[in-house]
Amino acid sequence: MPAQGGGAPRPAPARRMPRPRLTGLGGGLFACTSMVLVAGICWLLFGSSLFVYGLLFPPVAAATALWVRPADLITAPIGVPIAFAAGVWPISGGSGGFGGQLMGLVSALSLHAGWLYAGTLVAALIALVRKAVLIGRRRVPRRVA
């Protein structure tokens, strides 16, 4: 019979990030809602700063790509640019009428395309790495068997 307490104490398990499993639609809604909230925060605290808005976009894109279900990984890089556009619309600074608002949105999207590309690239890379890990895990049991 092995002695109890003879070994070194085990370390406590590390706390992990929550692992929500969002569907493709849920990931898109999460990203859109998050970016609209970020736009509201930028409007209230930073005077509609599109720089701060763009700076907060890549973390939202990363969270979306990390939290979407494995079956819906392709939707993360598709949904986050839509979320960027949905959130930038209220703070884009267009003037009077639909045409003015539309021109403000187009101007904001064109002037801050770097943030849009950066966040989309982050989401695409995370989705690609996650997919590669999933494929690698599927191949390991086949080799053993």
Short mmCIF file of C-alpha atoms in Angstrom, two decimals:
data_model
loop_
_atom_site.label_atom_id
_atom_site.label_comp_id
_atom_site.label_asym_id
_atom_site.label_seq_id
_atom_site.Cartn_x
_atom_site.Cartn_y
_atom_site.Cartn_z
CA MET A 1 0.00 0.00 0.00
CA PRO A 2 1.56 3.38 -1.01
CA ALA A 3 2.24 5.90 1.71
CA GLN A 4 -0.05 8.88 1.72
CA GLY A 5 1.59 12.29 1.93
CA GLY A 6 5.04 11.00 0.98
CA GLY A 7 5.22 13.03 -2.26
CA ALA A 8 5.47 16.72 -2.91
CA PRO A 9 2.21 18.67 -2.67
CA ARG A 10 0.45 19.23 -5.97
CA PRO A 11 0.11 22.83 -7.13
CA ALA A 12 -3.39 24.23 -7.38
CA PRO A 13 -4.79 24.11 -10.92
CA ALA A 14 -4.30 27.41 -12.75
CA ARG A 15 -7.38 29.45 -13.51
CA ARG A 16 -8.16 29.56 -17.19
CA MET A 17 -10.01 32.04 -19.34
CA PRO A 18 -13.69 31.27 -19.71
CA ARG A 19 -14.32 29.16 -22.79
CA PRO A 20 -17.68 30.26 -24.16
CA ARG A 21 -18.69 28.52 -27.34
CA LEU A 22 -20.28 31.08 -29.62
CA THR A 23 -21.93 30.09 -32.86
CA GLY A 24 -21.03 32.01 -35.99
CA LEU A 25 -24.02 34.30 -35.53
CA GLY A 26 -23.30 34.63 -31.82
CA GLY A 27 -19.70 35.59 -32.55
CA GLY A 28 -20.83 38.25 -34.98
CA LEU A 29 -23.37 39.60 -32.51
CA PHE A 30 -20.76 39.57 -29.75
CA ALA A 31 -18.32 41.51 -31.92
CA CYS A 32 -20.96 44.03 -33.07
CA THR A 33 -22.26 44.60 -29.55
CA SER A 34 -18.74 44.96 -28.19
CA MET A 35 -17.72 47.46 -30.85
CA VAL A 36 -20.87 49.54 -30.37
CA LEU A 37 -20.11 49.61 -26.63
CA VAL A 38 -16.50 50.57 -27.39
CA ALA A 39 -17.80 53.36 -29.62
CA GLY A 40 -20.02 54.58 -26.79
CA ILE A 41 -17.08 54.58 -24.40
CA CYS A 42 -14.96 56.45 -26.96
CA TRP A 43 -17.75 58.98 -27.45
CA LEU A 44 -18.21 59.54 -23.71
CA LEU A 45 -14.63 59.50 -22.50
CA PHE A 46 -12.45 60.39 -25.47
CA GLY A 47 -14.56 62.76 -27.59
CA SER A 48 -15.29 60.25 -30.38
CA SER A 49 -11.63 59.39 -30.87
CA LEU A 50 -11.34 57.00 -33.78
CA PHE A 51 -7.75 56.25 -32.74
CA VAL A 52 -8.90 54.83 -29.39
CA TYR A 53 -11.71 52.99 -31.15
CA GLY A 54 -9.24 51.42 -33.58
CA LEU A 55 -6.86 50.58 -30.75
CA LEU A 56 -9.58 48.61 -28.98
CA PHE A 57 -10.66 46.73 -32.10
CA PRO A 58 -7.90 44.04 -32.27
CA PRO A 59 -8.62 42.77 -28.71
CA VAL A 60 -12.32 42.42 -29.56
CA ALA A 61 -11.40 40.61 -32.78
CA ALA A 62 -9.10 38.28 -30.85
CA ALA A 63 -11.76 37.53 -28.24
CA THR A 64 -14.27 36.78 -30.97
CA ALA A 65 -11.88 34.40 -32.73
CA LEU A 66 -11.01 32.67 -29.45
CA TRP A 67 -14.59 32.20 -28.28
CA VAL A 68 -16.26 30.98 -31.46
CA ARG A 69 -17.01 27.26 -31.78
CA PRO A 70 -14.53 25.14 -33.72
CA ALA A 71 -17.17 24.38 -36.34
CA ASP A 72 -17.69 28.11 -36.98
CA LEU A 73 -14.07 29.29 -37.07
CA ILE A 74 -14.40 30.69 -40.58
CA THR A 75 -16.99 33.23 -39.40
CA ALA A 76 -14.63 35.10 -37.07
CA PRO A 77 -12.56 36.86 -39.77
CA ILE A 78 -15.77 37.58 -41.67
CA GLY A 79 -17.77 39.00 -38.78
CA VAL A 80 -15.21 41.31 -37.17
CA PRO A 81 -14.90 43.78 -40.09
CA ILE A 82 -18.68 44.07 -40.10
CA ALA A 83 -18.53 44.79 -36.37
CA PHE A 84 -15.90 47.48 -36.97
CA ALA A 85 -18.19 49.21 -39.47
CA ALA A 86 -21.23 48.86 -37.21
CA GLY A 87 -19.42 50.41 -34.28
CA VAL A 88 -17.66 53.20 -36.14
CA TRP A 89 -20.91 54.53 -37.62
CA PRO A 90 -22.13 56.41 -34.49
CA ILE A 91 -18.78 58.15 -33.95
CA SER A 92 -17.77 58.72 -37.57
CA GLY A 93 -18.67 62.41 -37.44
CA GLY A 94 -20.93 62.73 -40.46
CA SER A 95 -23.01 65.88 -40.76
CA GLY A 96 -26.76 66.20 -41.33
CA GLY A 97 -28.83 63.74 -43.31
CA PHE A 98 -28.24 60.28 -44.62
CA GLY A 99 -25.70 61.36 -47.26
CA GLY A 100 -23.58 63.19 -44.71
CA GLN A 101 -23.65 60.25 -42.31
CA LEU A 102 -22.73 57.87 -45.12
CA MET A 103 -19.81 60.06 -46.19
CA GLY A 104 -18.61 60.25 -42.57
CA LEU A 105 -18.73 56.45 -42.34
CA VAL A 106 -16.86 55.97 -45.62
CA SER A 107 -14.24 58.52 -44.58
CA ALA A 108 -13.76 56.90 -41.17
CA LEU A 109 -13.44 53.45 -42.74
CA SER A 110 -10.93 54.63 -45.32
CA LEU A 111 -8.81 56.68 -42.91
CA HIS A 112 -8.68 53.93 -40.28
CA ALA A 113 -8.39 50.94 -42.59
CA GLY A 114 -5.12 49.97 -40.90
CA TRP A 115 -6.96 49.16 -37.67
CA LEU A 116 -9.60 47.30 -39.65
CA TYR A 117 -6.97 45.20 -41.42
CA ALA A 118 -5.01 44.61 -38.20
CA GLY A 119 -8.04 43.31 -36.30
CA THR A 120 -9.16 41.17 -39.21
CA LEU A 121 -5.65 39.73 -39.51
CA VAL A 122 -5.60 38.95 -35.78
CA ALA A 123 -8.92 37.12 -36.05
CA ALA A 124 -7.80 35.25 -39.18
CA LEU A 125 -4.50 34.16 -37.62
CA ILE A 126 -6.16 32.95 -34.43
CA ALA A 127 -8.77 31.05 -36.43
CA LEU A 128 -6.05 29.53 -38.62
CA VAL A 129 -3.97 28.41 -35.64
CA ARG A 130 -7.00 26.97 -33.88
CA LYS A 131 -7.98 25.05 -37.02
CA ALA A 132 -4.44 23.72 -37.43
CA VAL A 133 -4.44 22.52 -33.82
CA LEU A 134 -7.80 20.81 -34.33
CA ILE A 135 -6.55 19.06 -37.46
CA GLY A 136 -3.39 18.01 -35.64
CA ARG A 137 -5.41 16.53 -32.79
CA ARG A 138 -7.54 14.55 -35.22
CA ARG A 139 -4.51 13.03 -36.93
CA VAL A 140 -2.76 11.86 -33.74
CA PRO A 141 -5.30 9.14 -32.79
CA ARG A 142 -5.26 7.77 -36.35
CA ARG A 143 -1.51 7.26 -36.25
CA VAL A 144 -1.64 5.51 -32.88
CA ALA A 145 -4.45 3.20 -33.95
#
